[in-house]
CSV table of C-alpha atoms and ligand atoms in Angstrom, one decimal:
chain,number,residue,atom,x,y,z
A,1,MET,CA,-5.2,5.3,-23.1
A,2,LYS,CA,-7.2,6.1,-19.9
A,3,LEU,CA,-5.9,4.9,-16.6
A,4,SER,CA,-8.0,3.8,-14.1
A,5,ASN,CA,-8.6,6.1,-11.1
A,6,ARG,CA,-6.3,3.8,-8.9
A,7,LEU,CA,-3.4,3.8,-11.3
A,8,GLN,CA,-3.9,7.6,-12.1
A,9,ARG,CA,-3.5,8.4,-8.5
A,10,ILE,CA,-0.4,6.1,-8.3
A,11,HIS,CA,0.7,7.8,-11.5
A,12,ASP,CA,0.1,11.3,-10.0
A,13,GLN,CA,2.5,10.7,-6.8
A,14,ILE,CA,5.6,10.0,-9.1
A,15,PRO,CA,7.8,13.2,-9.1
A,16,GLU,CA,8.4,14.7,-12.5
A,17,GLY,CA,11.6,13.4,-14.5
A,18,SER,CA,11.9,10.0,-12.1
A,19,ARG,CA,13.8,6.9,-13.2
A,20,MET,CA,11.0,4.4,-12.1
A,21,ALA,CA,10.4,0.6,-11.9
A,22,ASP,CA,7.0,-0.8,-11.8
A,23,ILE,CA,7.1,-4.3,-10.3
A,24,GLY,CA,4.3,-6.7,-11.1
A,25,SER,CA,3.6,-4.4,-14.1
A,26,ASP,CA,1.1,-6.8,-16.0
A,27,HIS,CA,0.2,-4.6,-19.1
A,28,ALA,CA,2.8,-1.9,-18.2
A,29,LEU,CA,0.0,0.8,-18.3
A,30,LEU,CA,1.7,2.7,-15.5
A,31,PRO,CA,5.1,3.0,-17.1
A,32,VAL,CA,3.6,4.0,-20.5
A,33,ALA,CA,1.5,6.6,-19.0
A,34,ALA,CA,4.3,8.0,-16.8
A,35,ILE,CA,6.7,8.3,-19.8
A,36,ARG,CA,4.2,10.1,-21.8
A,37,SER,CA,3.2,12.4,-19.1
A,38,GLY,CA,7.0,13.2,-18.3
A,39,LYS,CA,6.5,11.9,-14.8
A,40,ALA,CA,9.2,9.3,-15.8
A,41,VAL,CA,12.1,9.8,-18.0
A,42,SER,CA,12.9,5.8,-18.0
A,43,ALA,CA,11.1,3.0,-16.7
A,44,ILE,CA,11.6,-0.7,-16.2
A,45,ALA,CA,8.5,-2.9,-16.1
A,46,GLY,CA,9.2,-6.1,-14.2
A,47,GLU,CA,6.9,-9.0,-14.4
A,48,VAL,CA,7.4,-12.6,-13.1
A,49,ASN,CA,4.7,-14.3,-15.0
A,50,PRO,CA,4.9,-15.2,-18.9
A,51,GLY,CA,1.5,-13.8,-20.0
A,52,PRO,CA,1.7,-10.5,-18.3
A,53,TYR,CA,5.3,-10.1,-19.2
A,54,ASP,CA,4.2,-10.7,-22.9
A,55,ALA,CA,1.3,-8.3,-22.6
A,56,ALA,CA,3.8,-5.6,-21.0
A,57,CYS,CA,6.1,-6.2,-24.0
A,58,LYS,CA,3.5,-5.7,-26.7
A,59,GLN,CA,2.0,-2.5,-24.9
A,60,VAL,CA,5.5,-0.9,-24.7
A,61,SER,CA,6.1,-2.0,-28.3
A,62,ASP,CA,2.7,-0.5,-29.5
A,63,ALA,CA,3.3,2.6,-27.6
A,64,GLY,CA,6.5,3.2,-29.5
A,65,LEU,CA,8.3,3.5,-26.2
A,66,LYS,CA,11.0,0.5,-26.4
A,67,THR,CA,13.9,2.9,-25.7
A,68,GLU,CA,12.4,4.5,-22.7
A,69,ILE,CA,10.8,1.4,-21.2
A,70,THR,CA,12.7,-1.7,-20.5
A,71,VAL,CA,10.4,-5.0,-19.8
A,72,ARG,CA,12.4,-7.2,-17.8
A,73,ARG,CA,11.0,-10.8,-16.7
A,74,GLY,CA,12.0,-11.7,-13.1
A,75,ASP,CA,10.7,-12.1,-9.4
A,76,GLY,CA,10.3,-8.8,-7.6
A,77,LEU,CA,13.4,-6.5,-7.3
A,78,ASP,CA,15.5,-9.1,-9.0
A,79,VAL,CA,14.8,-7.1,-12.3
A,80,ILE,CA,16.7,-3.8,-11.1
A,81,SER,CA,20.1,-2.9,-9.9
A,82,PRO,CA,20.9,-0.9,-6.8
A,83,ASP,CA,20.9,2.8,-7.6
A,84,GLU,CA,19.2,2.2,-10.9
A,85,VAL,CA,15.8,3.9,-10.2
A,86,ASP,CA,14.6,6.6,-7.9
A,87,VAL,CA,10.9,5.5,-7.6
A,88,ILE,CA,9.5,2.0,-7.1
A,89,THR,CA,5.7,1.2,-7.9
A,90,ILE,CA,4.2,-1.9,-6.7
A,91,ALA,CA,0.3,-2.2,-7.1
A,92,GLY,CA,-2.5,-4.6,-7.0
A,93,MET,CA,-1.1,-7.2,-4.7
A,94,GLY,CA,-1.5,-8.3,-1.2
A,95,GLY,CA,0.5,-6.4,1.3
A,96,ALA,CA,2.2,-9.4,2.6
A,97,LEU,CA,3.3,-10.0,-1.0
A,98,ILE,CA,4.7,-6.4,-1.4
A,99,ALA,CA,6.4,-6.6,1.9
A,100,SER,CA,8.1,-10.1,0.9
A,101,ILE,CA,9.2,-8.4,-2.4
A,102,LEU,CA,10.8,-5.5,-0.6
A,103,ASP,CA,12.3,-7.6,2.0
A,104,ARG,CA,13.9,-10.1,-0.5
A,105,GLY,CA,14.9,-7.3,-2.6
A,106,ILE,CA,16.3,-5.0,0.2
A,107,SER,CA,19.9,-4.3,-1.2
A,108,LYS,CA,18.1,-3.0,-4.5
A,109,LEU,CA,16.5,-0.4,-2.4
A,110,LYS,CA,19.7,1.5,-2.5
A,111,GLY,CA,19.3,4.9,-4.3
A,112,VAL,CA,15.4,4.5,-4.2
A,113,GLN,CA,13.9,7.7,-2.9
A,114,LEU,CA,10.1,7.0,-3.0
A,115,LEU,CA,8.2,3.8,-2.9
A,116,ILE,CA,4.4,4.0,-4.0
A,117,LEU,CA,2.7,1.0,-2.9
A,118,GLN,CA,-0.9,-0.1,-3.3
A,119,PRO,CA,-1.8,-3.3,-1.3
A,120,ASN,CA,-5.3,-4.8,-2.2
A,121,VAL,CA,-5.4,-6.4,1.5
A,122,GLY,CA,-2.8,-6.6,4.3
A,123,GLU,CA,-1.8,-2.7,4.6
A,124,ASP,CA,-0.8,-3.2,8.3
A,125,ILE,CA,1.7,-6.0,7.5
A,126,LEU,CA,3.2,-3.5,4.8
A,127,ARG,CA,3.2,-0.5,7.2
A,128,ARG,CA,5.0,-2.6,9.7
A,129,TRP,CA,7.6,-3.7,7.2
A,130,LEU,CA,8.2,-0.2,6.3
A,131,LEU,CA,8.4,1.0,9.9
A,132,GLU,CA,10.8,-1.9,10.7
A,133,HIS,CA,13.1,-1.0,7.8
A,134,GLN,CA,13.3,2.6,8.3
A,135,TRP,CA,11.0,3.8,5.7
A,136,VAL,CA,8.4,6.5,6.6
A,137,VAL,CA,5.1,6.8,5.2
A,138,VAL,CA,4.6,10.3,3.9
A,139,ALA,CA,1.3,10.1,2.2
A,140,GLU,CA,-1.7,7.9,2.2
A,141,GLN,CA,-4.9,7.7,-0.2
A,142,LEU,CA,-8.1,6.0,-0.2
A,143,LEU,CA,-10.3,5.6,-3.1
A,144,GLU,CA,-13.4,3.5,-4.1
A,145,GLU,CA,-13.6,2.4,-7.8
A,146,ASP,CA,-15.8,-0.2,-9.2
A,147,GLY,CA,-17.2,-1.1,-5.7
A,148,LYS,CA,-13.7,-1.9,-4.4
A,149,ILE,CA,-11.6,0.2,-1.9
A,150,TYR,CA,-7.9,0.9,-2.5
A,151,GLU,CA,-5.1,2.2,-0.4
A,152,ILE,CA,-2.0,3.9,-1.9
A,153,ILE,CA,0.9,4.2,0.6
A,154,THR,CA,3.7,6.5,-0.3
A,155,ALA,CA,7.0,6.1,1.6
A,156,MET,CA,10.5,7.8,1.8
A,157,PRO,CA,13.6,6.5,3.3
A,158,GLN,CA,14.1,7.7,6.8
A,159,ALA,CA,17.2,9.8,6.1
A,160,SER,CA,15.5,12.1,3.5
A,161,SER,CA,11.9,12.0,5.0
A,162,PRO,CA,10.7,15.4,6.2
A,163,ILE,CA,8.9,13.5,9.1
A,164,ALA,CA,10.2,10.9,11.4
A,165,ASN,CA,8.3,7.5,12.2
A,166,GLU,CA,8.1,8.5,15.9
A,167,GLU,CA,5.7,11.4,14.9
A,168,VAL,CA,4.0,9.4,12.2
A,169,TYR,CA,3.0,6.7,14.7
A,170,ARG,CA,2.8,8.7,18.0
A,171,ALA,CA,-0.4,7.5,19.7
A,172,ARG,CA,-3.3,10.1,19.5
A,173,PRO,CA,-5.5,10.5,22.4
A,174,LEU,CA,-9.3,10.9,21.3
A,175,GLN,CA,-12.4,11.4,23.4
A,176,GLY,CA,-12.4,10.0,26.9
A,177,ASP,CA,-10.1,7.0,27.3
A,178,VAL,CA,-10.1,6.2,23.5
A,179,GLU,CA,-6.7,6.1,22.0
A,180,LEU,CA,-5.3,5.8,18.5
A,181,THR,CA,-2.5,3.4,19.4
A,182,GLN,CA,0.3,2.7,17.2
A,183,ASP,CA,-1.2,-0.8,16.5
A,184,LEU,CA,-4.3,0.9,15.4
A,185,LEU,CA,-2.6,3.5,13.4
A,186,LEU,CA,-0.6,0.7,11.4
A,187,ARG,CA,-3.8,-1.0,10.7
A,188,MET,CA,-6.0,2.1,9.7
A,189,GLY,CA,-3.3,4.5,8.6
A,190,PRO,CA,-1.7,7.4,10.2
A,191,TYR,CA,-2.9,10.2,7.6
A,192,LEU,CA,-6.0,8.2,6.8
A,193,THR,CA,-7.4,8.5,10.5
A,194,ASP,CA,-6.2,12.2,10.5
A,195,ARG,CA,-8.7,12.8,7.6
A,196,PRO,CA,-11.4,10.2,7.9
A,197,THR,CA,-13.5,10.2,4.9
A,198,GLU,CA,-16.9,8.4,3.9
A,199,VAL,CA,-14.9,5.7,2.1
A,200,PHE,CA,-12.7,5.4,5.3
A,201,PHE,CA,-15.8,4.8,7.5
A,202,ALA,CA,-17.2,2.4,4.5
A,203,LYS,CA,-13.9,0.5,4.7
A,204,TRP,CA,-14.0,-0.2,8.5
A,205,LYS,CA,-17.4,-1.0,8.7
A,206,SER,CA,-17.0,-4.0,6.2
A,207,GLU,CA,-13.6,-4.8,7.9
A,208,ILE,CA,-15.6,-5.2,11.2
A,209,VAL,CA,-18.0,-7.3,9.5
A,210,LYS,CA,-15.1,-9.6,8.2
A,211,LEU,CA,-13.6,-9.6,11.9
A,212,GLN,CA,-16.8,-10.7,13.4
A,213,GLY,CA,-17.2,-13.5,10.6
A,214,VAL,CA,-13.5,-14.6,12.0
A,215,VAL,CA,-14.8,-14.6,15.5
A,216,GLN,CA,-17.7,-16.9,14.8
A,217,ALA,CA,-15.5,-19.3,12.6
A,218,ILE,CA,-12.9,-19.4,15.5
A,219,SER,CA,-15.6,-19.9,18.2
A,220,ARG,CA,-16.9,-23.0,16.5
A,221,SER,CA,-13.4,-25.0,17.5
A,222,ASP,CA,-13.1,-26.3,21.2
A,223,GLN,CA,-9.5,-25.6,21.5
A,224,ASP,CA,-8.4,-23.2,24.5
A,225,SER,CA,-6.2,-21.4,22.0
A,226,SER,CA,-9.2,-20.8,19.8
A,227,LYS,CA,-11.0,-19.2,22.8
A,228,ASP,CA,-7.9,-16.8,23.3
A,229,LYS,CA,-7.8,-15.9,19.5
A,230,ALA,CA,-11.5,-15.1,19.4
A,231,ALA,CA,-11.1,-13.0,22.5
A,232,GLU,CA,-8.0,-10.9,20.9
A,233,VAL,CA,-10.2,-10.4,17.7
A,234,GLU,CA,-13.3,-9.2,19.8
A,235,ARG,CA,-10.8,-6.8,21.6
A,236,LEU,CA,-9.8,-5.4,18.2
A,237,ILE,CA,-13.4,-5.1,17.0
A,238,THR,CA,-14.3,-3.2,20.3
A,239,SER,CA,-11.2,-0.9,19.8
A,240,LEU,CA,-12.0,-0.2,16.2
A,241,LYS,CA,-15.5,0.7,16.9
A,242,GLU,CA,-14.5,2.8,19.5
A,243,VAL,CA,-12.0,4.8,17.5
A,244,LEU,CA,-14.7,4.9,14.5
A,245,ALA,CA,-17.0,6.6,17.0
A,246,CYS,CA,-14.8,9.0,18.1
A,247,LEU,CA,-13.5,10.3,14.7
A,248,PRO,CA,-14.9,13.2,13.0
A,249,LYS,CA,-16.3,12.6,9.4
A,250,VAL,CA,-14.4,14.5,6.7
A,251,LYS,CA,-15.9,15.6,3.2
A,252,GLN,CA,-13.9,14.2,0.4
B,301,SAM,N1,0.6,-3.4,-11.1
B,301,SAM,C1,-0.7,-3.8,-11.9
B,301,SAM,C2,-1.9,-3.0,-11.4
B,301,SAM,O1,-1.9,-2.7,-10.3
B,301,SAM,O2,-2.9,-2.8,-12.2
B,301,SAM,C3,-1.0,-5.3,-12.2
B,301,SAM,C4,-1.3,-5.8,-10.7
B,301,SAM,S1,-1.9,-7.6,-11.2
B,301,SAM,C5,-3.0,-7.8,-10.3
B,301,SAM,C6,-0.4,-8.3,-10.2
B,301,SAM,C7,0.7,-8.7,-11.1
B,301,SAM,O3,2.0,-8.7,-10.4
B,301,SAM,C8,0.5,-9.9,-12.0
B,301,SAM,O4,0.8,-9.5,-13.2
B,301,SAM,C9,1.6,-10.8,-11.5
B,301,SAM,O5,2.2,-11.5,-12.5
B,301,SAM,C10,2.6,-9.8,-10.8
B,301,SAM,N2,3.4,-10.6,-9.9
B,301,SAM,C11,3.0,-11.2,-8.8
B,301,SAM,N3,4.0,-11.6,-7.9
B,301,SAM,C12,5.2,-11.1,-8.7
B,301,SAM,C13,6.4,-11.0,-8.3
B,301,SAM,N4,7.1,-11.5,-7.3
B,301,SAM,N5,7.4,-10.3,-9.1
B,301,SAM,C14,6.9,-9.7,-10.2
B,301,SAM,N6,5.7,-9.7,-10.6
B,301,SAM,C15,4.7,-10.2,-9.8
């Protein structure tokens, strides 16, 4: 079984010998790979939907790993108990959905030492949730696969993190008056902006095009509030362009 680069990168972040839960596991590819490689000693594959749940059960059974991997049907972190796992992976969903899964299941995060999260969109929403709930982003990755760009965000509880959130989101002065503010770091990623690769620039070029589309769409409305919103998005576009112009390009 060959993992996609995206799932492989997530897999590689799991510490050896972890008890993991993969929420929204679909075909349970990640738990199967993690058990086979020794990254995980036990795994829970959580799925809310019947089709993917059945697919996960079949995958685990075919792999002969029913002792090591439990497939559980349920919403988000409902499928785990406090102190049951050390590592949670949640991948392939929007950042807002991942944040809401963490928020609704916050009591289940007791004992969890690492969150490895791969939002497809809405990374800023997820980083804000982590910041507001005393989780510290300790690593970020950006990769392109099959024409899509993915971010992987790894976070630790504040109490065990080697670095504090104050440091992670400390505003960075760039050239002239340009500053990477906390808001921009939450959007663009504090580690990704420290080592901006070609993929990073490609991502933000495309995000700016999307934001310009948002401005055009809002501008068609006559409401005063729409003018304010359009001006706010335009300010954001200007800030993003200024930051991108100041950041050095790092080879991947
Ligand atoms: N994690 C896999 C990956 O990254 O390749 C599968 C991603 S798939 C696009 C998203 C999966 O999350 C679907 O199988 C869906 O059923 C599941 N899902 C969505 N919301 C969920 C929730 N609240 N709790 C558990 N699973 C959920």
